[in-house]
XYZ file of C-alpha atoms in Angstrom:
470
model
C 81.548 95.983 92.227
C 82.474 92.388 93.032
C 81.180 90.101 90.265
C 80.410 87.015 92.349
C 78.751 85.195 89.454
C 81.927 85.276 87.353
C 84.039 84.440 90.412
C 82.048 81.268 91.102
C 82.014 80.341 87.410
C 85.813 80.613 87.303
C 86.125 78.354 90.352
C 83.754 75.808 88.802
C 85.869 75.776 85.664
C 89.257 75.537 87.387
C 88.093 72.982 89.970
C 88.070 70.518 87.091
C 91.836 71.072 86.904
C 93.010 71.140 90.529
C 90.669 68.332 91.560
C 92.950 66.151 89.407
C 96.189 67.199 91.082
C 98.355 64.160 91.860
C 100.323 65.216 94.952
C 100.315 68.931 95.791
C 102.544 70.653 98.326
C 100.266 73.048 100.227
C 102.081 76.190 101.403
C 100.021 78.351 103.759
C 100.596 81.447 105.882
C 101.104 81.301 109.654
C 98.491 83.756 110.956
C 94.877 82.946 111.859
C 93.667 83.353 108.273
C 96.608 81.311 107.014
C 95.978 78.466 109.456
C 92.226 78.368 108.811
C 92.593 78.586 105.027
C 95.398 76.028 105.158
C 93.186 73.677 107.168
C 90.291 74.051 104.721
C 92.614 73.482 101.763
C 94.030 70.341 103.374
C 90.497 69.172 104.151
C 89.370 69.948 100.598
C 92.085 67.812 99.028
C 91.423 65.048 101.571
C 87.762 65.032 100.510
C 88.931 64.637 96.906
C 91.044 61.645 97.934
C 94.269 63.382 96.904
C 97.458 62.813 98.903
C 99.458 65.948 99.741
C 102.212 67.506 101.821
C 101.906 70.808 103.685
C 104.117 73.493 105.182
C 103.333 76.623 107.199
C 105.464 79.706 106.419
C 105.896 83.184 107.885
C 105.985 84.847 104.466
C 106.891 84.116 100.852
C 110.237 85.443 99.659
C 113.241 84.148 97.726
C 114.754 82.233 100.657
C 111.492 80.591 101.673
C 110.698 79.705 98.065
C 114.018 77.847 97.973
C 112.998 75.877 101.080
C 109.600 75.134 99.544
C 111.149 73.837 96.320
C 113.602 71.696 98.284
C 110.724 70.107 100.220
C 108.740 69.754 96.988
C 111.565 67.670 95.532
C 112.187 65.632 98.705
C 108.520 64.660 98.999
C 108.125 63.909 95.275
C 105.261 66.374 94.903
C 103.644 67.211 91.577
C 102.005 70.621 92.109
C 102.309 73.683 94.355
C 99.369 75.262 96.183
C 99.852 78.658 97.842
C 97.236 79.685 100.392
C 96.908 83.217 101.820
C 100.011 84.219 99.874
C 101.362 84.004 96.360
C 99.521 86.720 94.432
C 102.187 89.275 95.297
C 105.100 87.012 94.330
C 104.074 85.707 90.928
C 107.080 87.143 89.080
C 109.244 84.568 90.847
C 106.617 81.815 90.849
C 106.335 81.982 87.051
C 110.005 81.038 86.784
C 109.465 77.797 88.717
C 107.463 76.188 85.901
C 105.471 73.855 88.141
C 101.649 73.563 87.955
C 100.261 75.851 90.661
C 97.119 76.926 92.442
C 97.073 80.267 94.300
C 94.216 80.820 96.752
C 94.649 84.391 97.933
C 92.930 87.707 98.658
C 95.879 90.111 98.728
C 96.796 92.611 96.015
C 97.968 90.757 92.913
C 100.614 91.647 90.348
C 99.150 89.800 87.346
C 95.654 88.777 86.339
C 94.327 85.233 86.393
C 94.232 85.131 82.592
C 97.882 86.096 82.268
C 98.926 83.528 84.888
C 97.017 80.708 83.197
C 99.570 80.996 80.378
C 102.152 79.806 82.928
C 99.994 76.946 84.225
C 99.157 78.950 87.364
C 95.546 79.086 88.557
C 94.921 82.198 90.652
C 91.683 82.255 92.657
C 91.512 85.802 94.013
C 88.350 87.898 94.218
C 90.353 90.995 93.221
C 90.398 89.545 89.687
C 86.624 90.070 89.735
C 86.604 93.590 91.210
C 86.187 92.275 94.748
C 87.861 93.854 97.755
C 90.205 91.479 99.552
C 90.404 93.766 102.563
C 86.819 93.153 103.679
C 84.794 91.027 101.205
C 86.863 87.850 101.536
C 89.860 86.447 103.343
C 91.888 83.423 102.285
C 89.720 81.085 104.376
C 86.455 82.271 102.813
C 88.098 82.019 99.386
C 89.104 78.405 100.046
C 85.639 77.682 101.465
C 84.179 78.305 98.006
C 87.092 76.740 96.109
C 86.094 73.212 97.181
C 82.697 71.544 97.106
C 83.358 69.171 100.022
C 85.622 68.947 103.051
C 86.830 66.038 105.149
C 85.928 65.838 108.838
C 87.180 68.715 110.986
C 86.558 69.459 114.660
C 84.731 72.675 113.790
C 82.338 73.162 110.846
C 83.935 74.631 107.690
C 81.692 77.706 108.034
C 83.129 78.434 111.482
C 86.695 77.861 110.270
C 86.157 80.256 107.343
C 84.696 82.967 109.590
C 87.595 82.518 112.003
C 89.886 83.440 109.122
C 87.823 86.528 108.333
C 87.801 87.562 111.991
C 91.547 87.048 112.201
C 91.904 89.592 109.376
C 89.457 91.976 111.137
C 86.907 91.588 108.345
C 84.067 91.314 110.861
C 84.423 95.023 111.701
C 81.321 96.797 110.415
C 79.684 93.435 109.716
C 80.645 90.614 107.372
C 80.440 91.501 103.677
C 80.893 89.804 100.310
C 81.847 86.128 100.467
C 82.150 86.381 104.245
C 78.519 87.478 104.486
C 77.353 84.479 102.439
C 79.131 82.145 104.853
C 77.910 84.083 107.903
C 74.285 83.877 106.764
C 74.692 80.146 106.145
C 76.129 79.684 109.653
C 73.223 81.620 111.185
C 70.668 79.613 109.217
C 72.225 76.329 110.315
C 72.312 77.399 113.967
C 76.097 77.342 114.198
C 76.605 80.951 115.230
C 75.025 83.836 117.097
C 76.066 87.500 117.222
C 75.506 90.681 119.215
C 77.223 94.000 119.968
C 79.295 93.752 123.141
C 82.594 94.553 124.820
C 85.743 93.698 122.852
C 88.036 92.446 125.607
C 89.710 89.054 125.815
C 88.441 86.608 128.452
C 84.793 87.669 128.633
C 83.606 84.110 129.154
C 86.392 82.474 131.156
C 88.342 85.078 133.161
C 87.384 86.839 136.415
C 86.598 90.511 135.797
C 89.821 91.755 137.391
C 91.920 89.278 135.349
C 90.165 90.268 132.109
C 91.208 93.871 132.747
C 94.668 93.168 134.152
C 95.775 90.983 131.240
C 94.238 93.077 128.461
C 96.990 93.704 125.941
C 94.988 94.617 122.846
C 94.138 97.289 123.749
C 96.298 98.307 126.677
C 94.007 99.767 129.348
C 95.710 102.728 131.076
C 95.708 102.340 134.843
C 94.510 98.724 134.614
C 96.647 96.555 132.312
C 99.400 94.924 134.361
C 98.098 96.341 137.664
C 95.991 93.706 139.401
C 95.646 95.795 142.563
C 94.068 98.606 140.554
C 91.827 96.116 138.721
C 90.598 94.610 142.000
C 89.926 98.075 143.368
C 87.968 98.960 140.234
C 85.728 95.874 140.200
C 85.056 96.169 143.945
C 83.814 99.718 143.350
C 81.091 98.523 140.970
C 78.583 97.961 143.752
C 77.358 94.452 142.934
C 78.255 90.918 144.024
C 81.419 89.743 142.246
C 80.969 86.029 142.944
C 78.571 83.321 141.834
C 78.403 79.910 143.505
C 81.604 80.725 145.362
C 83.556 81.632 142.198
C 84.580 84.971 140.749
C 82.163 86.183 138.077
C 83.227 86.499 134.474
C 81.813 89.225 132.248
C 79.405 86.689 130.741
C 78.142 85.836 134.239
C 76.886 89.400 134.748
C 73.235 90.314 134.373
C 72.323 92.777 131.642
C 72.103 95.598 134.198
C 75.462 94.630 135.719
C 77.080 94.693 132.266
C 75.733 98.196 131.684
C 77.180 99.361 135.019
C 80.509 97.627 134.358
C 80.873 99.083 130.852
C 79.847 102.641 131.745
C 82.182 102.777 134.758
C 85.020 101.225 132.749
C 84.608 103.859 130.040
C 84.550 106.617 132.662
C 87.733 105.227 134.254
C 89.538 104.997 130.907
C 88.550 108.539 129.870
C 89.944 109.818 133.163
C 93.190 107.948 132.488
C 93.992 109.136 128.975
C 91.659 107.253 126.614
C 89.815 109.284 123.970
C 86.360 108.815 122.442
C 87.821 107.177 119.341
C 89.581 104.530 121.416
C 86.424 103.849 123.416
C 84.471 103.169 120.215
C 86.880 100.342 119.424
C 86.034 98.667 122.739
C 82.513 97.948 121.498
C 81.608 95.919 118.446
C 79.986 92.761 117.144
C 80.988 89.542 118.849
C 80.327 86.128 117.308
C 79.475 83.136 119.460
C 79.842 79.496 118.395
C 76.537 78.066 119.649
C 77.670 74.442 119.710
C 80.295 75.092 122.418
C 79.942 75.493 126.184
C 79.896 78.997 127.666
C 83.321 78.565 129.279
C 85.053 77.145 126.183
C 88.118 79.177 125.113
C 86.944 78.646 121.513
C 83.375 79.917 121.936
C 84.080 83.476 120.730
C 85.506 83.888 117.240
C 87.781 86.808 118.139
C 89.265 84.950 121.117
C 89.677 81.780 119.065
C 91.670 83.714 116.465
C 93.977 84.949 119.229
C 94.793 81.321 120.033
C 95.445 80.536 116.369
C 97.658 83.599 115.967
C 99.583 82.561 119.060
C 100.275 79.166 117.487
C 101.441 80.609 114.182
C 103.531 83.407 115.639
C 105.334 81.018 117.976
C 106.352 78.570 115.232
C 103.573 76.150 116.193
C 101.430 76.405 113.084
C 100.917 72.646 112.990
C 99.326 72.876 116.452
C 96.808 75.418 115.137
C 95.930 73.215 112.174
C 95.718 70.212 114.502
C 93.350 72.120 116.773
C 91.016 72.894 113.864
C 91.243 69.338 112.556
C 90.629 67.775 115.976
C 94.024 66.123 116.473
C 94.415 64.605 119.943
C 96.413 66.792 122.334
C 96.341 69.871 120.088
C 93.966 71.816 122.346
C 96.223 71.508 125.395
C 99.309 72.480 123.383
C 97.524 75.469 121.843
C 96.520 76.854 125.238
C 100.089 76.446 126.503
C 101.388 78.374 123.501
C 98.758 81.071 124.124
C 100.039 81.657 127.664
C 103.576 82.201 126.341
C 102.313 84.401 123.509
C 100.377 86.706 125.827
C 103.448 87.217 128.021
C 105.512 88.159 124.960
C 102.772 90.487 123.727
C 102.392 92.200 127.085
C 106.097 93.076 127.136
C 106.067 94.147 123.484
C 102.984 96.351 123.939
C 104.607 98.073 126.912
C 107.666 98.870 124.771
C 105.609 100.004 121.791
C 103.394 102.332 123.815
C 106.400 104.264 125.160
C 108.727 104.219 122.145
C 106.864 105.892 119.275
C 108.943 108.222 117.095
C 107.181 110.960 115.120
C 108.414 111.409 111.539
C 106.912 113.940 109.134
C 104.624 111.492 107.304
C 104.556 108.430 109.563
C 105.075 107.176 113.082
C 107.766 104.614 113.895
C 108.302 101.935 116.529
C 111.869 100.683 116.225
C 111.622 97.280 117.864
C 114.841 95.842 116.476
C 116.452 93.534 119.093
C 113.371 94.033 121.323
C 110.235 92.779 119.529
C 109.873 89.566 117.514
C 109.105 89.956 113.824
C 106.064 87.727 114.355
C 104.292 90.274 116.580
C 105.655 93.673 115.502
C 102.593 94.216 113.277
C 100.220 93.550 116.172
C 102.118 96.034 118.330
C 102.029 98.716 115.628
C 98.303 98.201 115.148
C 97.565 98.466 118.868
C 99.355 101.820 119.143
C 97.814 103.338 115.990
C 94.500 104.371 117.564
C 96.139 106.341 120.388
C 98.308 108.559 118.177
C 97.491 112.290 117.905
C 97.636 112.704 114.099
C 94.839 110.521 112.738
C 95.891 110.302 109.079
C 99.490 109.097 109.507
C 100.496 105.437 109.124
C 102.663 103.702 111.703
C 105.649 101.514 110.862
C 107.091 98.895 113.203
C 110.612 97.551 112.691
C 112.050 94.271 113.956
C 114.971 92.067 113.053
C 114.086 88.937 111.114
C 113.879 86.115 113.667
C 115.664 83.739 111.303
C 118.195 86.079 109.684
C 119.569 89.107 111.557
C 120.870 90.603 108.291
C 117.237 91.314 107.379
C 114.725 93.741 108.856
C 110.956 93.366 108.807
C 108.794 96.478 108.516
C 105.119 96.117 109.410
C 102.829 98.971 108.455
C 99.360 99.871 109.679
C 97.303 102.802 108.406
C 94.131 104.532 109.655
C 90.864 104.165 107.740
C 90.969 107.866 106.854
C 93.608 107.058 104.236
C 91.410 104.445 102.552
C 89.302 107.301 101.188
C 92.365 108.541 99.269
C 93.005 105.231 97.439
C 95.938 104.606 99.755
C 97.447 101.097 99.724
C 100.326 100.345 102.041
C 100.603 96.910 100.416
C 101.281 98.428 96.996
C 103.689 100.977 98.478
C 105.591 98.224 100.304
C 105.749 96.183 97.118
C 107.285 99.132 95.264
C 109.773 99.960 98.034
C 110.676 96.282 98.371
C 111.861 96.228 94.776
C 113.867 99.433 95.320
C 115.588 98.073 98.446
C 116.228 94.580 97.137
C 113.616 93.072 99.428
C 110.061 91.785 99.283
C 106.871 93.575 100.315
C 103.108 93.553 99.909
C 99.824 93.254 101.775
C 96.499 95.061 102.002
C 95.418 98.686 101.696
C 95.736 99.411 105.418
C 98.183 96.714 106.529
C 101.351 95.403 104.938
C 104.751 93.857 105.490
C 108.191 94.391 103.994
C 111.451 92.485 104.467
C 114.705 94.090 103.328
C 118.483 94.186 104.055
C 119.309 95.666 107.464
C 121.803 98.173 106.044
C 119.021 99.978 104.154
C 116.913 101.255 107.048
C 117.710 104.915 106.347
C 116.782 104.408 102.689
C 113.493 102.924 103.881
C 112.720 106.081 105.863
C 113.453 108.281 102.839
C 111.250 106.125 100.593
C 108.377 106.100 103.111
C 108.450 109.883 103.512
C 108.295 110.247 99.732
C 105.512 107.696 99.141
C 103.329 108.828 102.068
C 103.677 112.578 101.391
C 100.832 112.901 98.895
C 98.406 110.991 101.152
C 99.262 112.478 104.538
C 99.621 116.093 103.397
């Protein structure tokens, strides 16, 4: 059980150290949790009056560490701060011999006490028997790592919960550190929640557009087919306009939403969806109460899509700028989102029709077709539609920056969690064997390795997954 009391006591003790950093280089991940945690870390050091430099990275490996150290030297920095990464790479970080702070929630290789011997402070709830897959993300970890934050466009509580939502930690309700922040946000009137439809564009897209452009999940018979979507919404039997404009889902009355949802589910079942997939279309949604109903940032899950679009299109600074309230960042972020959704739509179409069935896992080989920044999203979207419910899926793509490397992204069904399965630990082990770098969570992980070792990867995966799948 997560010992929150000891976790907070450790932070209180170590804050006395990192609050005296002279000029840290903040290195944060590029996904929604990385951008939100990076923003909070930047804001935390600003509130302490400490100057800093920052960089957003896709992952942490040997090559990127070299780039980080080069920037560290160029900018005359004094300390390194790793946010939403670092715990799985400490063997290399120990060799650097620079004062460090790691703010992470992923599986770690060495305990906080061992790392303190190397002048490395590791703030990770897993050191206190917490579960980094659902009790805290990097953003909620950083939220508690600092007492104050400088001015941001959105409250720190909202930014932290955006990080948790980006890592799907809202599924089943917020827990652990996330729950503490969620309850604080509710009490302060920042947030509201209810169970509703999980489709993008509920508050700002016409009904037919919401269905036509749905890419996560792909809606059979609707996604990419506007004619079919128009035909479907016209069959609903109620007025589709309000004040001369097409209604959004949020414009519907309660009765109209019931009709829309029931007929949508019936349509999807008739076109190949199963009951399990339908269940994933309903869930808790979280509404930022301080924003207008049509704001693209009003719903946490849709906001995280925008942040992920920024990070995965090499525009991480735009995502941080959006959260900080930098002028022009909102417009740039929405432009990046439009590009991102086009790329995703094409990638989802490929993934849905190119799944290979191995003995102990499924495979999407997206090399030369799908960017390494979205291959994990594609693999995750396909997972729920696969016939064998206890097999992981692996997506492959070439490294966007180095074609001699391959990125493997793995996603696993919740059924395997009951067997103490951890794809992050398996990827870490295989990474060492293949001369690469891997890690992650129990049900999601990433691995980068030399492109001439793909067949060896398949052999290793079959071996490691065998005991769990069979």
